[in-house]
PDB file of N, CA and C in Angstrom:
ATOM      1  N   MET A   1       0.731  -1.342   0.333  1.00 81.00           N
ATOM      2  CA  MET A   1      -0.134   0.010  -0.102  1.00 81.00           C
ATOM      3  C   MET A   1       0.770   1.265   0.042  1.00 81.00           C
ATOM      4  N   LEU A   2       0.570   2.423  -0.889  1.00 93.00           N
ATOM      5  CA  LEU A   2       1.258   3.339  -1.039  1.00 93.00           C
ATOM      6  C   LEU A   2       1.306   4.472   0.216  1.00 93.00           C
ATOM      7  N   THR A   3       1.943   5.052   0.702  1.00 96.00           N
ATOM      8  CA  THR A   3       1.932   6.110   1.514  1.00 96.00           C
ATOM      9  C   THR A   3       0.828   7.277   1.024  1.00 96.00           C
ATOM     10  N   SER A   4       0.322   8.180   1.899  1.00 97.00           N
ATOM     11  CA  SER A   4      -0.628   9.295   1.388  1.00 97.00           C
ATOM     12  C   SER A   4       0.416  10.287   0.978  1.00 97.00           C
ATOM     13  N   ASP A   5       1.734  10.319   1.286  1.00 98.00           N
ATOM     14  CA  ASP A   5       2.754  11.113   0.902  1.00 98.00           C
ATOM     15  C   ASP A   5       3.229  11.107  -0.724  1.00 98.00           C
ATOM     16  N   LEU A   6       3.302   9.650  -0.780  1.00 98.00           N
ATOM     17  CA  LEU A   6       3.497   8.908  -1.973  1.00 98.00           C
ATOM     18  C   LEU A   6       2.776   9.352  -2.945  1.00 98.00           C
ATOM     19  N   ARG A   7       1.417   8.983  -2.487  1.00 98.00           N
ATOM     20  CA  ARG A   7       0.040   8.951  -3.631  1.00 98.00           C
ATOM     21  C   ARG A   7       0.099  10.489  -4.114  1.00 98.00           C
ATOM     22  N   GLU A   8       0.387  11.580  -2.967  1.00 98.00           N
ATOM     23  CA  GLU A   8      -0.288  12.773  -3.203  1.00 98.00           C
ATOM     24  C   GLU A   8       1.227  13.142  -4.261  1.00 98.00           C
ATOM     25  N   THR A   9       2.371  12.819  -3.906  1.00 98.00           N
ATOM     26  CA  THR A   9       3.437  13.329  -4.567  1.00 98.00           C
ATOM     27  C   THR A   9       3.477  12.461  -6.135  1.00 98.00           C
ATOM     28  N   LEU A  10       2.839  11.379  -6.536  1.00 98.00           N
ATOM     29  CA  LEU A  10       2.772  10.990  -7.455  1.00 98.00           C
ATOM     30  C   LEU A  10       1.746  11.619  -8.652  1.00 98.00           C
ATOM     31  N   VAL A  11       0.519  12.087  -7.522  1.00 98.00           N
ATOM     32  CA  VAL A  11      -0.471  12.704  -8.381  1.00 98.00           C
ATOM     33  C   VAL A  11      -0.031  14.265  -8.909  1.00 98.00           C
ATOM     34  N   MET A  12       0.786  14.860  -7.939  1.00 98.00           N
ATOM     35  CA  MET A  12       1.520  15.785  -8.422  1.00 98.00           C
ATOM     36  C   MET A  12       2.365  15.744  -9.743  1.00 98.00           C
ATOM     37  N   THR A  13       3.106  14.830  -9.542  1.00 98.00           N
ATOM     38  CA  THR A  13       3.949  14.493 -10.618  1.00 98.00           C
ATOM     39  C   THR A  13       3.511  14.279 -11.752  1.00 98.00           C
ATOM     40  N   VAL A  14       2.443  13.522 -12.139  1.00 98.00           N
ATOM     41  CA  VAL A  14       1.704  12.998 -13.396  1.00 98.00           C
ATOM     42  C   VAL A  14       1.154  14.356 -13.867  1.00 98.00           C
ATOM     43  N   ASP A  15       0.427  15.182 -12.920  1.00 98.00           N
ATOM     44  CA  ASP A  15      -0.319  16.641 -13.369  1.00 98.00           C
ATOM     45  C   ASP A  15       1.129  17.369 -14.032  1.00 98.00           C
ATOM     46  N   ALA A  16       2.199  17.384 -13.262  1.00 98.00           N
ATOM     47  CA  ALA A  16       3.175  18.186 -13.559  1.00 98.00           C
ATOM     48  C   ALA A  16       3.826  18.011 -14.995  1.00 98.00           C
ATOM     49  N   MET A  17       3.446  16.324 -15.463  1.00 97.00           N
ATOM     50  CA  MET A  17       4.444  15.727 -16.565  1.00 97.00           C
ATOM     51  C   MET A  17       3.221  15.783 -17.707  1.00 97.00           C
ATOM     52  N   ARG A  18       2.313  16.527 -17.553  1.00 96.00           N
ATOM     53  CA  ARG A  18       1.104  16.744 -18.558  1.00 96.00           C
ATOM     54  C   ARG A  18       1.456  17.163 -19.971  1.00 96.00           C
ATOM     55  N   ASP A  19       2.631  18.041 -19.925  1.00 94.00           N
ATOM     56  CA  ASP A  19       3.100  18.776 -21.214  1.00 94.00           C
ATOM     57  C   ASP A  19       4.322  18.095 -22.156  1.00 94.00           C
ATOM     58  N   ALA A  20       4.839  16.892 -21.026  1.00 97.00           N
ATOM     59  CA  ALA A  20       5.948  16.005 -21.736  1.00 97.00           C
ATOM     60  C   ALA A  20       5.694  15.625 -23.106  1.00 97.00           C
ATOM     61  N   GLN A  21       6.556  15.501 -23.802  1.00 98.00           N
ATOM     62  CA  GLN A  21       6.594  15.386 -25.408  1.00 98.00           C
ATOM     63  C   GLN A  21       7.108  14.133 -25.389  1.00 98.00           C
ATOM     64  N   ASP A  22       8.011  13.732 -24.654  1.00 98.00           N
ATOM     65  CA  ASP A  22       8.982  12.380 -24.712  1.00 98.00           C
ATOM     66  C   ASP A  22       8.482  11.495 -23.688  1.00 98.00           C
ATOM     67  N   PRO A  23       8.457  10.356 -23.362  1.00 98.00           N
ATOM     68  CA  PRO A  23       8.157   9.283 -22.695  1.00 98.00           C
ATOM     69  C   PRO A  23       9.196   9.596 -21.324  1.00 98.00           C
ATOM     70  N   TRP A  24       8.396   9.501 -20.336  1.00 98.00           N
ATOM     71  CA  TRP A  24       9.266   9.479 -18.861  1.00 98.00           C
ATOM     72  C   TRP A  24       9.007   8.527 -17.864  1.00 98.00           C
ATOM     73  N   TRP A  25       9.642   8.440 -17.034  1.00 98.00           N
ATOM     74  CA  TRP A  25       9.627   7.202 -16.296  1.00 98.00           C
ATOM     75  C   TRP A  25       9.709   7.743 -14.824  1.00 98.00           C
ATOM     76  N   VAL A  26       9.223   6.873 -13.787  1.00 98.00           N
ATOM     77  CA  VAL A  26       9.383   6.917 -12.296  1.00 98.00           C
ATOM     78  C   VAL A  26      10.552   5.536 -12.238  1.00 98.00           C
ATOM     79  N   ILE A  27      11.407   5.801 -11.518  1.00 97.00           N
ATOM     80  CA  ILE A  27      12.471   4.944 -11.423  1.00 97.00           C
ATOM     81  C   ILE A  27      12.503   4.791  -9.621  1.00 97.00           C
ATOM     82  N   SER A  28      13.727   3.757  -9.372  1.00 95.00           N
ATOM     83  CA  SER A  28      14.098   3.556  -8.190  1.00 95.00           C
ATOM     84  C   SER A  28      12.959   3.149  -7.092  1.00 95.00           C
ATOM     85  N   SER A  29      13.119   3.409  -5.825  1.00 97.00           N
ATOM     86  CA  SER A  29      12.239   3.254  -4.733  1.00 97.00           C
ATOM     87  C   SER A  29      10.583   3.204  -5.013  1.00 97.00           C
ATOM     88  N   ALA A  30      10.436   4.361  -5.679  1.00 98.00           N
ATOM     89  CA  ALA A  30       8.991   4.801  -6.114  1.00 98.00           C
ATOM     90  C   ALA A  30       8.298   3.713  -6.944  1.00 98.00           C
ATOM     91  N   ALA A  31       9.271   3.641  -7.930  1.00 98.00           N
ATOM     92  CA  ALA A  31       8.921   2.607  -8.876  1.00 98.00           C
ATOM     93  C   ALA A  31       8.688   1.125  -8.488  1.00 98.00           C
ATOM     94  N   VAL A  32       9.349   0.820  -7.450  1.00 97.00           N
ATOM     95  CA  VAL A  32       9.378  -0.549  -6.728  1.00 97.00           C
ATOM     96  C   VAL A  32       8.236  -0.728  -6.151  1.00 97.00           C
ATOM     97  N   ALA A  33       7.647   0.399  -5.098  1.00 97.00           N
ATOM     98  CA  ALA A  33       6.628   0.432  -4.455  1.00 97.00           C
ATOM     99  C   ALA A  33       5.155   0.375  -5.449  1.00 97.00           C
ATOM    100  N   LEU A  34       5.215   1.311  -6.443  1.00 97.00           N
ATOM    101  CA  LEU A  34       4.149   1.032  -7.450  1.00 97.00           C
ATOM    102  C   LEU A  34       4.050  -0.175  -7.963  1.00 97.00           C
ATOM    103  N   HIS A  35       5.064  -1.320  -8.104  1.00 96.00           N
ATOM    104  CA  HIS A  35       4.866  -2.491  -8.677  1.00 96.00           C
ATOM    105  C   HIS A  35       4.458  -3.396  -7.328  1.00 96.00           C
ATOM    106  N   GLY A  36       4.316  -2.625  -6.240  1.00 95.00           N
ATOM    107  CA  GLY A  36       3.489  -3.413  -5.030  1.00 95.00           C
ATOM    108  C   GLY A  36       4.772  -4.297  -4.094  1.00 95.00           C
ATOM    109  N   VAL A  37       5.768  -4.265  -4.432  1.00 95.00           N
ATOM    110  CA  VAL A  37       6.720  -4.410  -3.338  1.00 95.00           C
ATOM    111  C   VAL A  37       6.707  -3.832  -1.920  1.00 95.00           C
ATOM    112  N   THR A  38       6.433  -4.924  -0.984  1.00 92.00           N
ATOM    113  CA  THR A  38       6.255  -4.258   0.481  1.00 92.00           C
ATOM    114  C   THR A  38       7.287  -4.948   1.211  1.00 92.00           C
ATOM    115  N   PRO A  39       7.800  -4.754   2.475  1.00 92.00           N
ATOM    116  CA  PRO A  39       8.008  -3.351   2.856  1.00 92.00           C
ATOM    117  C   PRO A  39       9.148  -2.858   1.722  1.00 92.00           C
ATOM    118  N   ILE A  40       8.771  -1.334   1.771  1.00 94.00           N
ATOM    119  CA  ILE A  40       9.666  -0.397   1.261  1.00 94.00           C
ATOM    120  C   ILE A  40       9.517   0.736   1.617  1.00 94.00           C
ATOM    121  N   GLU A  41      10.398   1.663   1.916  1.00 95.00           N
ATOM    122  CA  GLU A  41      10.767   2.692   2.394  1.00 95.00           C
ATOM    123  C   GLU A  41      10.930   3.734   1.094  1.00 95.00           C
ATOM    124  N   VAL A  42      10.012   4.722   0.540  1.00 97.00           N
ATOM    125  CA  VAL A  42      10.456   5.583  -0.282  1.00 97.00           C
ATOM    126  C   VAL A  42      10.672   7.137   0.060  1.00 97.00           C
ATOM    127  N   GLY A  43      11.910   7.574  -0.147  1.00 97.00           N
ATOM    128  CA  GLY A  43      12.416   8.748   0.537  1.00 97.00           C
ATOM    129  C   GLY A  43      12.035  10.260  -0.606  1.00 97.00           C
ATOM    130  N   ASP A  44      11.710   9.790  -1.826  1.00 98.00           N
ATOM    131  CA  ASP A  44      11.513  10.443  -2.671  1.00 98.00           C
ATOM    132  C   ASP A  44      11.210   9.778  -4.036  1.00 98.00           C
ATOM    133  N   VAL A  45      10.764  10.776  -4.913  1.00 98.00           N
ATOM    134  CA  VAL A  45      10.314  10.365  -6.196  1.00 98.00           C
ATOM    135  C   VAL A  45      11.369  10.629  -7.234  1.00 98.00           C
ATOM    136  N   ASP A  46      11.856   9.843  -7.973  1.00 97.00           N
ATOM    137  CA  ASP A  46      12.955   9.941  -9.174  1.00 97.00           C
ATOM    138  C   ASP A  46      12.436   9.736 -10.543  1.00 97.00           C
ATOM    139  N   VAL A  47      12.492  10.777 -11.217  1.00 97.00           N
ATOM    140  CA  VAL A  47      11.821  10.899 -12.423  1.00 97.00           C
ATOM    141  C   VAL A  47      12.871  10.929 -13.451  1.00 97.00           C
ATOM    142  N   LEU A  48      12.846  10.119 -14.837  1.00 96.00           N
ATOM    143  CA  LEU A  48      13.902  10.194 -15.862  1.00 96.00           C
ATOM    144  C   LEU A  48      12.994  10.538 -17.030  1.00 96.00           C
ATOM    145  N   MET A  49      13.584  11.555 -17.675  1.00 97.00           N
ATOM    146  CA  MET A  49      13.040  12.425 -18.747  1.00 97.00           C
ATOM    147  C   MET A  49      13.792  12.639 -19.659  1.00 97.00           C
ATOM    148  N   SER A  50      13.515  13.131 -21.015  1.00 97.00           N
ATOM    149  CA  SER A  50      14.206  13.716 -21.827  1.00 97.00           C
ATOM    150  C   SER A  50      14.838  15.376 -21.608  1.00 97.00           C
ATOM    151  N   VAL A  51      15.954  15.714 -21.970  1.00 96.00           N
ATOM    152  CA  VAL A  51      16.400  16.748 -21.617  1.00 96.00           C
ATOM    153  C   VAL A  51      15.618  18.059 -22.140  1.00 96.00           C
ATOM    154  N   VAL A  52      14.811  18.030 -23.119  1.00 97.00           N
ATOM    155  CA  VAL A  52      13.899  18.903 -23.619  1.00 97.00           C
ATOM    156  C   VAL A  52      12.807  18.955 -22.560  1.00 97.00           C
ATOM    157  N   ASP A  53      12.363  17.754 -22.567  1.00 98.00           N
ATOM    158  CA  ASP A  53      10.851  18.251 -21.438  1.00 98.00           C
ATOM    159  C   ASP A  53      11.639  18.376 -19.857  1.00 98.00           C
ATOM    160  N   ALA A  54      12.413  17.960 -19.636  1.00 97.00           N
ATOM    161  CA  ALA A  54      13.317  18.653 -18.302  1.00 97.00           C
ATOM    162  C   ALA A  54      13.470  19.964 -18.125  1.00 97.00           C
ATOM    163  N   ARG A  55      13.904  20.700 -19.273  1.00 97.00           N
ATOM    164  CA  ARG A  55      14.342  21.972 -19.358  1.00 97.00           C
ATOM    165  C   ARG A  55      12.830  22.704 -19.045  1.00 97.00           C
ATOM    166  N   ARG A  56      11.961  22.322 -19.780  1.00 97.00           N
ATOM    167  CA  ARG A  56      10.494  23.103 -19.907  1.00 97.00           C
ATOM    168  C   ARG A  56       9.750  22.844 -18.736  1.00 97.00           C
ATOM    169  N   LEU A  57       9.837  21.680 -17.881  1.00 98.00           N
ATOM    170  CA  LEU A  57       9.220  21.286 -16.742  1.00 98.00           C
ATOM    171  C   LEU A  57       9.984  21.966 -15.670  1.00 98.00           C
ATOM    172  N   MET A  58      11.417  22.101 -15.525  1.00 98.00           N
ATOM    173  CA  MET A  58      12.021  22.743 -14.549  1.00 98.00           C
ATOM    174  C   MET A  58      11.814  24.380 -14.555  1.00 98.00           C
ATOM    175  N   ASP A  59      11.651  24.632 -15.637  1.00 97.00           N
ATOM    176  CA  ASP A  59      11.311  26.477 -15.843  1.00 97.00           C
ATOM    177  C   ASP A  59      10.076  26.704 -15.281  1.00 97.00           C
ATOM    178  N   ARG A  60       9.009  25.718 -16.026  1.00 97.00           N
ATOM    179  CA  ARG A  60       7.650  26.130 -15.106  1.00 97.00           C
ATOM    180  C   ARG A  60       7.448  25.808 -13.884  1.00 97.00           C
ATOM    181  N   LEU A  61       8.011  24.749 -13.417  1.00 98.00           N
ATOM    182  CA  LEU A  61       7.940  24.555 -11.688  1.00 98.00           C
ATOM    183  C   LEU A  61       9.030  25.613 -11.026  1.00 98.00           C
ATOM    184  N   GLY A  62       9.604  26.309 -11.499  1.00 98.00           N
ATOM    185  CA  GLY A  62      10.802  26.954 -11.243  1.00 98.00           C
ATOM    186  C   GLY A  62      11.823  26.402 -10.139  1.00 98.00           C
ATOM    187  N   VAL A  63      12.322  25.074 -10.711  1.00 98.00           N
ATOM    188  CA  VAL A  63      13.095  24.276 -10.169  1.00 98.00           C
ATOM    189  C   VAL A  63      14.649  24.723 -11.061  1.00 98.00           C
ATOM    190  N   VAL A  64      15.835  24.952 -10.159  1.00 96.00           N
ATOM    191  CA  VAL A  64      16.871  25.550 -10.797  1.00 96.00           C
ATOM    192  C   VAL A  64      17.869  24.357 -10.887  1.00 96.00           C
ATOM    193  N   PRO A  65      18.216  24.062 -11.772  1.00 94.00           N
ATOM    194  CA  PRO A  65      19.170  23.033 -12.036  1.00 94.00           C
ATOM    195  C   PRO A  65      20.329  22.800 -11.246  1.00 94.00           C
ATOM    196  N   ILE A  66      20.813  21.801 -10.731  1.00 92.00           N
ATOM    197  CA  ILE A  66      21.994  21.677  -9.759  1.00 92.00           C
ATOM    198  C   ILE A  66      23.222  21.198 -10.605  1.00 92.00           C
ATOM    199  N   GLU A  67      24.035  21.998 -10.401  1.00 78.00           N
ATOM    200  CA  GLU A  67      25.113  21.577 -11.273  1.00 78.00           C
ATOM    201  C   GLU A  67      26.117  20.277 -11.288  1.00 78.00           C
ATOM    202  N   ASP A  68      26.054  20.216  -9.952  1.00 67.00           N
ATOM    203  CA  ASP A  68      26.797  18.831  -9.761  1.00 67.00           C
ATOM    204  C   ASP A  68      26.197  17.477  -9.468  1.00 67.00           C
ATOM    205  N   GLY A  69      24.859  17.675 -10.053  1.00 58.00           N
ATOM    206  CA  GLY A  69      23.922  16.648  -9.548  1.00 58.00           C
ATOM    207  C   GLY A  69      23.690  16.077  -7.950  1.00 58.00           C
ATOM    208  N   ALA A  70      23.290  14.877  -7.980  1.00 56.00           N
ATOM    209  CA  ALA A  70      22.876  14.461  -6.240  1.00 56.00           C
ATOM    210  C   ALA A  70      23.893  14.029  -5.786  1.00 56.00           C
ATOM    211  N   SER A  71      24.414  13.235  -6.661  1.00 61.00           N
ATOM    212  CA  SER A  71      25.456  11.844  -5.995  1.00 61.00           C
ATOM    213  C   SER A  71      26.544  11.766  -7.232  1.00 61.00           C
ATOM    214  N   PRO A  72      27.431  11.074  -7.024  1.00 67.00           N
ATOM    215  CA  PRO A  72      28.556  10.652  -8.034  1.00 67.00           C
ATOM    216  C   PRO A  72      27.943   9.708  -8.722  1.00 67.00           C
ATOM    217  N   MET A  73      27.163   8.717  -8.172  1.00 68.00           N
ATOM    218  CA  MET A  73      26.521   7.783  -8.678  1.00 68.00           C
ATOM    219  C   MET A  73      25.508   7.879 -10.116  1.00 68.00           C
ATOM    220  N   PHE A  74      24.977   9.320  -9.895  1.00 64.00           N
ATOM    221  CA  PHE A  74      23.976   9.513 -10.844  1.00 64.00           C
ATOM    222  C   PHE A  74      24.702  10.661 -12.104  1.00 64.00           C
ATOM    223  N   ARG A  75      25.033  10.492 -13.080  1.00 72.00           N
ATOM    224  CA  ARG A  75      25.692  11.340 -14.111  1.00 72.00           C
ATOM    225  C   ARG A  75      24.783  12.072 -15.194  1.00 72.00           C
ATOM    226  N   SER A  76      23.684  12.684 -14.658  1.00 82.00           N
ATOM    227  CA  SER A  76      22.784  13.464 -15.505  1.00 82.00           C
ATOM    228  C   SER A  76      23.245  14.719 -16.258  1.00 82.00           C
ATOM    229  N   MET A  77      22.705  14.966 -17.393  1.00 89.00           N
ATOM    230  CA  MET A  77      23.118  16.165 -17.915  1.00 89.00           C
ATOM    231  C   MET A  77      22.402  17.273 -17.251  1.00 89.00           C
ATOM    232  N   LEU A  78      21.038  17.012 -16.875  1.00 93.00           N
ATOM    233  CA  LEU A  78      20.320  17.846 -16.057  1.00 93.00           C
ATOM    234  C   LEU A  78      19.794  17.539 -14.881  1.00 93.00           C
ATOM    235  N   PHE A  79      19.732  18.096 -13.898  1.00 94.00           N
ATOM    236  CA  PHE A  79      19.136  17.500 -12.590  1.00 94.00           C
ATOM    237  C   PHE A  79      18.715  18.384 -11.574  1.00 94.00           C
ATOM    238  N   GLY A  80      17.474  18.310 -10.990  1.00 96.00           N
ATOM    239  CA  GLY A  80      16.998  19.183 -10.455  1.00 96.00           C
ATOM    240  C   GLY A  80      15.935  18.671  -9.043  1.00 96.00           C
ATOM    241  N   ARG A  81      15.628  19.325  -8.138  1.00 97.00           N
ATOM    242  CA  ARG A  81      14.723  18.815  -7.330  1.00 97.00           C
ATOM    243  C   ARG A  81      13.736  19.531  -7.137  1.00 97.00           C
ATOM    244  N   TRP A  82      12.479  19.100  -7.152  1.00 98.00           N
ATOM    245  CA  TRP A  82      11.132  19.761  -7.142  1.00 98.00           C
ATOM    246  C   TRP A  82      10.987  19.355  -5.540  1.00 98.00           C
ATOM    247  N   GLU A  83      10.497  20.400  -4.759  1.00 98.00           N
ATOM    248  CA  GLU A  83      10.495  20.519  -3.339  1.00 98.00           C
ATOM    249  C   GLU A  83       9.150  20.517  -2.922  1.00 98.00           C
ATOM    250  N   THR A  84       8.036  20.979  -3.869  1.00 98.00           N
ATOM    251  CA  THR A  84       6.703  21.381  -3.313  1.00 98.00           C
ATOM    252  C   THR A  84       6.128  20.290  -2.892  1.00 98.00           C
ATOM    253  N   PRO A  85       6.261  19.184  -3.501  1.00 98.00           N
ATOM    254  CA  PRO A  85       5.063  17.875  -3.254  1.00 98.00           C
ATOM    255  C   PRO A  85       5.569  17.237  -1.744  1.00 98.00           C
ATOM    256  N   PRO A  86       5.029  16.555  -1.083  1.00 98.00           N
ATOM    257  CA  PRO A  86       5.146  15.979   0.106  1.00 98.00           C
ATOM    258  C   PRO A  86       6.329  15.306   0.305  1.00 98.00           C
ATOM    259  N   LEU A  87       6.683  14.531  -0.883  1.00 98.00           N
ATOM    260  CA  LEU A  87       8.025  13.773  -1.087  1.00 98.00           C
ATOM    261  C   LEU A  87       8.862  14.796  -2.212  1.00 98.00           C
ATOM    262  N   VAL A  88      10.131  14.796  -2.010  1.00 98.00           N
ATOM    263  CA  VAL A  88      11.012  15.527  -3.475  1.00 98.00           C
ATOM    264  C   VAL A  88      10.770  14.790  -4.505  1.00 98.00           C
ATOM    265  N   VAL A  89      10.727  15.618  -5.644  1.00 98.00           N
ATOM    266  CA  VAL A  89      10.709  14.779  -6.890  1.00 98.00           C
ATOM    267  C   VAL A  89      12.123  14.905  -7.532  1.00 98.00           C
ATOM    268  N   GLU A  90      12.800  14.349  -7.816  1.00 96.00           N
ATOM    269  CA  GLU A  90      14.221  14.111  -8.359  1.00 96.00           C
ATOM    270  C   GLU A  90      14.188  14.416  -9.880  1.00 96.00           C
ATOM    271  N   ILE A  91      14.404  15.345 -10.476  1.00 96.00           N
ATOM    272  CA  ILE A  91      14.348  15.278 -12.138  1.00 96.00           C
ATOM    273  C   ILE A  91      15.770  15.172 -12.691  1.00 96.00           C
ATOM    274  N   MET A  92      15.545  13.830 -13.355  1.00 95.00           N
ATOM    275  CA  MET A  92      16.941  13.537 -14.220  1.00 95.00           C
ATOM    276  C   MET A  92      16.828  13.367 -15.677  1.00 95.00           C
ATOM    277  N   ALA A  93      17.884  14.155 -16.346  1.00 95.00           N
ATOM    278  CA  ALA A  93      17.751  13.866 -18.118  1.00 95.00           C
ATOM    279  C   ALA A  93      19.165  13.923 -18.646  1.00 95.00           C
ATOM    280  N   GLY A  94      19.029  13.370 -19.755  1.00 89.00           N
ATOM    281  CA  GLY A  94      20.430  13.076 -20.478  1.00 89.00           C
ATOM    282  C   GLY A  94      21.106  12.150 -19.685  1.00 89.00           C
ATOM    283  N   VAL A  95      20.993  11.176 -19.003  1.00 70.00           N
ATOM    284  CA  VAL A  95      21.620  10.105 -18.370  1.00 70.00           C
ATOM    285  C   VAL A  95      22.589   9.140 -19.642  1.00 70.00           C
TER     286      VAL A  95
END
């Protein structure tokens, strides 16, 4: 069962993606939770999308790209954190 914070964050994410032109994916722990795996703790929602869509989305949401990314494990061309939803949404593009 998804927590209320995760459900609300996913609904907000889907709404934010309404203008995406290219496919996008929820990855990592949120994706595992969506597949029904329990128990699982989801600390954020990771979204992988095209660079063009990510730039447009981040501009619309007021998300400032983070130059050095979140971690040496991820090497996105574009990375940002949308902190408005209950759980942070990490936007990754161009991996």
